[in-house]
């Protein structure tokens, strides 16, 4: 199993590595501090079983970072991670192709359960996020997901 972790905090990545080894002791974990570094990885590795993307990175962050990674790794499921549970930002990320969200403030067990769902092709949004306001987060559908996919392709297209 190959995983890519994109987070600018080295200490968090080191701690996360120990948690991710609980998924599989032979997991191959690649780490990047920025979206730009992660996109450069696509020159050597074209697919991951899971990409974890911090929503608050220097440079490309949030939706821009997600779109760049969707363009670089179009078949790899991406899970957003953040210490802040901004339901609007999470919902937009899900609509634009993220498979899930896990909170940095949750337990390791909750994180692993959510990541297994994403690895197995499901979406994962913690219940406390999806039900925290109004009618919750809606999963992507039809033209919205297609439009975000087109934007993702433009985000990583080479300049002409």
PDB file of C-alpha atoms in Angstrom:
ATOM      1  CA  UNK A   1       0.000   0.000   0.000  1.00  0.00           C
ATOM      2  CA  UNK A   2       1.370   3.434  -1.008  1.00  0.00           C
ATOM      3  CA  UNK A   3       0.317   6.593   0.825  1.00  0.00           C
ATOM      4  CA  UNK A   4       1.188  10.249   0.297  1.00  0.00           C
ATOM      5  CA  UNK A   5       0.979  12.696   3.207  1.00  0.00           C
ATOM      6  CA  UNK A   6       1.004  16.397   2.330  1.00  0.00           C
ATOM      7  CA  UNK A   7       1.358  18.506   5.478  1.00  0.00           C
ATOM      8  CA  UNK A   8       3.750  21.330   6.320  1.00  0.00           C
ATOM      9  CA  UNK A   9       4.297  20.277   9.949  1.00  0.00           C
ATOM     10  CA  UNK A  10       7.104  17.743  10.260  1.00  0.00           C
ATOM     11  CA  UNK A  11       6.140  16.732  13.797  1.00  0.00           C
ATOM     12  CA  UNK A  12       2.563  15.977  12.683  1.00  0.00           C
ATOM     13  CA  UNK A  13       3.828  13.936   9.721  1.00  0.00           C
ATOM     14  CA  UNK A  14       6.111  11.932  12.025  1.00  0.00           C
ATOM     15  CA  UNK A  15       3.260  11.210  14.423  1.00  0.00           C
ATOM     16  CA  UNK A  16       0.913  10.383  11.564  1.00  0.00           C
ATOM     17  CA  UNK A  17       3.464   7.920  10.172  1.00  0.00           C
ATOM     18  CA  UNK A  18       3.179   5.868  13.390  1.00  0.00           C
ATOM     19  CA  UNK A  19      -0.607   5.873  13.164  1.00  0.00           C
ATOM     20  CA  UNK A  20      -0.614   4.948   9.449  1.00  0.00           C
ATOM     21  CA  UNK A  21       1.633   1.948  10.120  1.00  0.00           C
ATOM     22  CA  UNK A  22      -1.354   0.498  11.966  1.00  0.00           C
ATOM     23  CA  UNK A  23      -3.110   0.224   8.574  1.00  0.00           C
ATOM     24  CA  UNK A  24      -0.402  -2.132   7.339  1.00  0.00           C
ATOM     25  CA  UNK A  25       3.141  -2.630   8.669  1.00  0.00           C
ATOM     26  CA  UNK A  26       4.491  -2.680   5.101  1.00  0.00           C
ATOM     27  CA  UNK A  27       2.822   0.583   4.043  1.00  0.00           C
ATOM     28  CA  UNK A  28       5.046   2.794   1.853  1.00  0.00           C
ATOM     29  CA  UNK A  29       4.562   6.358   3.125  1.00  0.00           C
ATOM     30  CA  UNK A  30       5.775   9.344   1.105  1.00  0.00           C
ATOM     31  CA  UNK A  31       5.784  12.778   2.745  1.00  0.00           C
ATOM     32  CA  UNK A  32       5.723  16.298   1.317  1.00  0.00           C
ATOM     33  CA  UNK A  33       5.553  19.674   3.014  1.00  0.00           C
ATOM     34  CA  UNK A  34       3.832  21.497   0.141  1.00  0.00           C
ATOM     35  CA  UNK A  35       1.442  20.774  -2.707  1.00  0.00           C
ATOM     36  CA  UNK A  36       4.168  21.750  -5.174  1.00  0.00           C
ATOM     37  CA  UNK A  37       6.475  19.048  -3.752  1.00  0.00           C
ATOM     38  CA  UNK A  38       3.630  16.529  -3.971  1.00  0.00           C
ATOM     39  CA  UNK A  39       2.879  17.394  -7.608  1.00  0.00           C
ATOM     40  CA  UNK A  40       6.587  16.894  -8.380  1.00  0.00           C
ATOM     41  CA  UNK A  41       6.316  13.373  -6.944  1.00  0.00           C
ATOM     42  CA  UNK A  42       3.966  12.583  -9.859  1.00  0.00           C
ATOM     43  CA  UNK A  43       7.074  12.540 -12.108  1.00  0.00           C
ATOM     44  CA  UNK A  44       8.121   9.321 -10.321  1.00  0.00           C
ATOM     45  CA  UNK A  45       4.923   7.850  -8.870  1.00  0.00           C
ATOM     46  CA  UNK A  46       1.649   8.161 -10.748  1.00  0.00           C
ATOM     47  CA  UNK A  47      -0.745   6.625  -8.243  1.00  0.00           C
ATOM     48  CA  UNK A  48      -1.245   6.238  -4.514  1.00  0.00           C
ATOM     49  CA  UNK A  49      -3.733   4.121  -2.592  1.00  0.00           C
ATOM     50  CA  UNK A  50      -4.460   7.218  -0.519  1.00  0.00           C
ATOM     51  CA  UNK A  51      -3.394  10.863  -0.435  1.00  0.00           C
ATOM     52  CA  UNK A  52      -3.817  12.851   2.790  1.00  0.00           C
ATOM     53  CA  UNK A  53      -3.928  16.606   2.204  1.00  0.00           C
ATOM     54  CA  UNK A  54      -3.754  19.257   4.922  1.00  0.00           C
ATOM     55  CA  UNK A  55      -6.236  22.004   4.083  1.00  0.00           C
ATOM     56  CA  UNK A  56      -4.035  24.794   5.499  1.00  0.00           C
ATOM     57  CA  UNK A  57      -0.703  24.782   3.683  1.00  0.00           C
ATOM     58  CA  UNK A  58       1.581  27.620   2.631  1.00  0.00           C
ATOM     59  CA  UNK A  59       1.305  28.345  -1.097  1.00  0.00           C
ATOM     60  CA  UNK A  60      -1.416  26.275  -2.724  1.00  0.00           C
ATOM     61  CA  UNK A  61      -3.918  25.365  -0.039  1.00  0.00           C
ATOM     62  CA  UNK A  62      -7.499  24.323   0.394  1.00  0.00           C
ATOM     63  CA  UNK A  63      -9.376  23.912  -2.852  1.00  0.00           C
ATOM     64  CA  UNK A  64      -6.416  25.011  -5.003  1.00  0.00           C
ATOM     65  CA  UNK A  65      -4.213  22.348  -3.440  1.00  0.00           C
ATOM     66  CA  UNK A  66      -6.906  19.706  -3.854  1.00  0.00           C
ATOM     67  CA  UNK A  67      -7.392  20.562  -7.524  1.00  0.00           C
ATOM     68  CA  UNK A  68      -3.652  20.438  -8.176  1.00  0.00           C
ATOM     69  CA  UNK A  69      -3.379  17.007  -6.534  1.00  0.00           C
ATOM     70  CA  UNK A  70      -6.455  15.695  -8.379  1.00  0.00           C
ATOM     71  CA  UNK A  71      -4.720  16.686 -11.606  1.00  0.00           C
ATOM     72  CA  UNK A  72      -1.421  15.091 -10.606  1.00  0.00           C
ATOM     73  CA  UNK A  73      -2.967  11.878  -9.203  1.00  0.00           C
ATOM     74  CA  UNK A  74      -6.367  11.557 -10.926  1.00  0.00           C
ATOM     75  CA  UNK A  75      -7.035   7.970  -9.827  1.00  0.00           C
ATOM     76  CA  UNK A  76      -5.834   8.337  -6.230  1.00  0.00           C
ATOM     77  CA  UNK A  77      -8.417   8.975  -3.500  1.00  0.00           C
ATOM     78  CA  UNK A  78      -7.718  12.148  -1.512  1.00  0.00           C
ATOM     79  CA  UNK A  79      -8.717  12.700   2.094  1.00  0.00           C
ATOM     80  CA  UNK A  80      -8.611  16.209   3.518  1.00  0.00           C
ATOM     81  CA  UNK A  81      -7.159  16.699   6.991  1.00  0.00           C
ATOM     82  CA  UNK A  82      -7.363  19.747   9.211  1.00  0.00           C
ATOM     83  CA  UNK A  83      -7.451  20.849  12.807  1.00  0.00           C
ATOM     84  CA  UNK A  84     -10.283  23.252  11.987  1.00  0.00           C
ATOM     85  CA  UNK A  85     -13.609  21.750  10.948  1.00  0.00           C
ATOM     86  CA  UNK A  86     -14.880  24.403   8.506  1.00  0.00           C
ATOM     87  CA  UNK A  87     -17.969  22.647   7.159  1.00  0.00           C
ATOM     88  CA  UNK A  88     -18.244  24.932   4.128  1.00  0.00           C
ATOM     89  CA  UNK A  89     -14.616  24.306   3.061  1.00  0.00           C
ATOM     90  CA  UNK A  90     -14.966  20.567   3.678  1.00  0.00           C
ATOM     91  CA  UNK A  91     -18.192  20.421   1.641  1.00  0.00           C
ATOM     92  CA  UNK A  92     -16.544  22.272  -1.253  1.00  0.00           C
ATOM     93  CA  UNK A  93     -13.601  19.884  -1.126  1.00  0.00           C
ATOM     94  CA  UNK A  94     -15.896  16.854  -1.208  1.00  0.00           C
ATOM     95  CA  UNK A  95     -17.862  18.328  -4.128  1.00  0.00           C
ATOM     96  CA  UNK A  96     -14.590  18.862  -5.996  1.00  0.00           C
ATOM     97  CA  UNK A  97     -13.319  15.340  -5.636  1.00  0.00           C
ATOM     98  CA  UNK A  98     -12.015  14.669  -2.137  1.00  0.00           C
ATOM     99  CA  UNK A  99     -13.151  11.274  -0.876  1.00  0.00           C
ATOM    100  CA  UNK A 100     -13.277  12.302   2.739  1.00  0.00           C
ATOM    101  CA  UNK A 101     -12.230  14.390   5.692  1.00  0.00           C
ATOM    102  CA  UNK A 102     -10.534  13.507   8.973  1.00  0.00           C
ATOM    103  CA  UNK A 103      -9.925  15.865  11.855  1.00  0.00           C
ATOM    104  CA  UNK A 104      -6.496  16.304  13.394  1.00  0.00           C
ATOM    105  CA  UNK A 105      -8.264  16.687  16.723  1.00  0.00           C
ATOM    106  CA  UNK A 106      -9.969  13.280  16.505  1.00  0.00           C
ATOM    107  CA  UNK A 107      -8.671   9.991  17.815  1.00  0.00           C
ATOM    108  CA  UNK A 108      -6.238   7.754  15.946  1.00  0.00           C
ATOM    109  CA  UNK A 109      -8.930   5.069  15.845  1.00  0.00           C
ATOM    110  CA  UNK A 110     -11.467   7.444  14.251  1.00  0.00           C
ATOM    111  CA  UNK A 111      -8.864   8.524  11.697  1.00  0.00           C
ATOM    112  CA  UNK A 112      -7.955   4.944  10.781  1.00  0.00           C
ATOM    113  CA  UNK A 113     -11.615   3.933  10.440  1.00  0.00           C
ATOM    114  CA  UNK A 114     -12.237   6.868   8.101  1.00  0.00           C
ATOM    115  CA  UNK A 115      -9.119   6.173   6.050  1.00  0.00           C
ATOM    116  CA  UNK A 116     -10.080   2.507   5.624  1.00  0.00           C
ATOM    117  CA  UNK A 117     -13.434   3.629   4.241  1.00  0.00           C
ATOM    118  CA  UNK A 118     -11.711   5.863   1.682  1.00  0.00           C
ATOM    119  CA  UNK A 119      -9.168   3.186   0.741  1.00  0.00           C
ATOM    120  CA  UNK A 120     -12.120   0.848   0.133  1.00  0.00           C
ATOM    121  CA  UNK A 121     -13.784   3.308  -2.245  1.00  0.00           C
ATOM    122  CA  UNK A 122     -16.277   4.955   0.102  1.00  0.00           C
ATOM    123  CA  UNK A 123     -16.630   8.589   1.145  1.00  0.00           C
ATOM    124  CA  UNK A 124     -15.926   9.496   4.757  1.00  0.00           C
ATOM    125  CA  UNK A 125     -17.196  12.532   6.614  1.00  0.00           C
ATOM    126  CA  UNK A 126     -17.314  12.269  10.409  1.00  0.00           C
ATOM    127  CA  UNK A 127     -20.901  12.447  11.705  1.00  0.00           C
ATOM    128  CA  UNK A 128     -20.098  15.408  13.931  1.00  0.00           C
ATOM    129  CA  UNK A 129     -19.074  17.374  10.815  1.00  0.00           C
ATOM    130  CA  UNK A 130     -21.807  16.254   8.446  1.00  0.00           C
ATOM    131  CA  UNK A 131     -24.554  16.944  11.005  1.00  0.00           C
ATOM    132  CA  UNK A 132     -23.089  20.007  12.728  1.00  0.00           C
ATOM    133  CA  UNK A 133     -25.005  22.634  10.760  1.00  0.00           C
ATOM    134  CA  UNK A 134     -28.164  22.611   8.726  1.00  0.00           C
ATOM    135  CA  UNK A 135     -28.663  19.585   6.537  1.00  0.00           C
ATOM    136  CA  UNK A 136     -25.005  18.561   6.455  1.00  0.00           C
ATOM    137  CA  UNK A 137     -22.537  17.977   3.656  1.00  0.00           C
ATOM    138  CA  UNK A 138     -23.792  16.644   0.350  1.00  0.00           C
ATOM    139  CA  UNK A 139     -21.654  14.321  -1.731  1.00  0.00           C
ATOM    140  CA  UNK A 140     -20.617  15.324  -5.291  1.00  0.00           C
ATOM    141  CA  UNK A 141     -22.962  14.787  -8.167  1.00  0.00           C
ATOM    142  CA  UNK A 142     -23.216  15.353 -11.912  1.00  0.00           C
ATOM    143  CA  UNK A 143     -22.100  18.642 -13.362  1.00  0.00           C
ATOM    144  CA  UNK A 144     -20.630  19.996 -10.125  1.00  0.00           C
ATOM    145  CA  UNK A 145     -18.114  17.159  -9.888  1.00  0.00           C
ATOM    146  CA  UNK A 146     -17.387  17.386 -13.636  1.00  0.00           C
ATOM    147  CA  UNK A 147     -16.836  21.137 -13.407  1.00  0.00           C
ATOM    148  CA  UNK A 148     -14.371  20.698 -10.526  1.00  0.00           C
ATOM    149  CA  UNK A 149     -12.593  17.997 -12.549  1.00  0.00           C
ATOM    150  CA  UNK A 150     -12.182  20.423 -15.464  1.00  0.00           C
ATOM    151  CA  UNK A 151     -10.837  23.083 -13.098  1.00  0.00           C
ATOM    152  CA  UNK A 152      -8.406  20.504 -11.650  1.00  0.00           C
ATOM    153  CA  UNK A 153      -7.058  19.775 -15.132  1.00  0.00           C
ATOM    154  CA  UNK A 154      -6.499  23.500 -15.720  1.00  0.00           C
ATOM    155  CA  UNK A 155      -4.800  23.899 -12.328  1.00  0.00           C
ATOM    156  CA  UNK A 156      -1.962  21.557 -13.260  1.00  0.00           C
ATOM    157  CA  UNK A 157      -1.826  22.101 -17.027  1.00  0.00           C
ATOM    158  CA  UNK A 158       1.575  23.369 -18.219  1.00  0.00           C
ATOM    159  CA  UNK A 159       1.736  27.056 -19.134  1.00  0.00           C
ATOM    160  CA  UNK A 160       1.743  27.796 -22.867  1.00  0.00           C
TER     161      UNK A 160
END
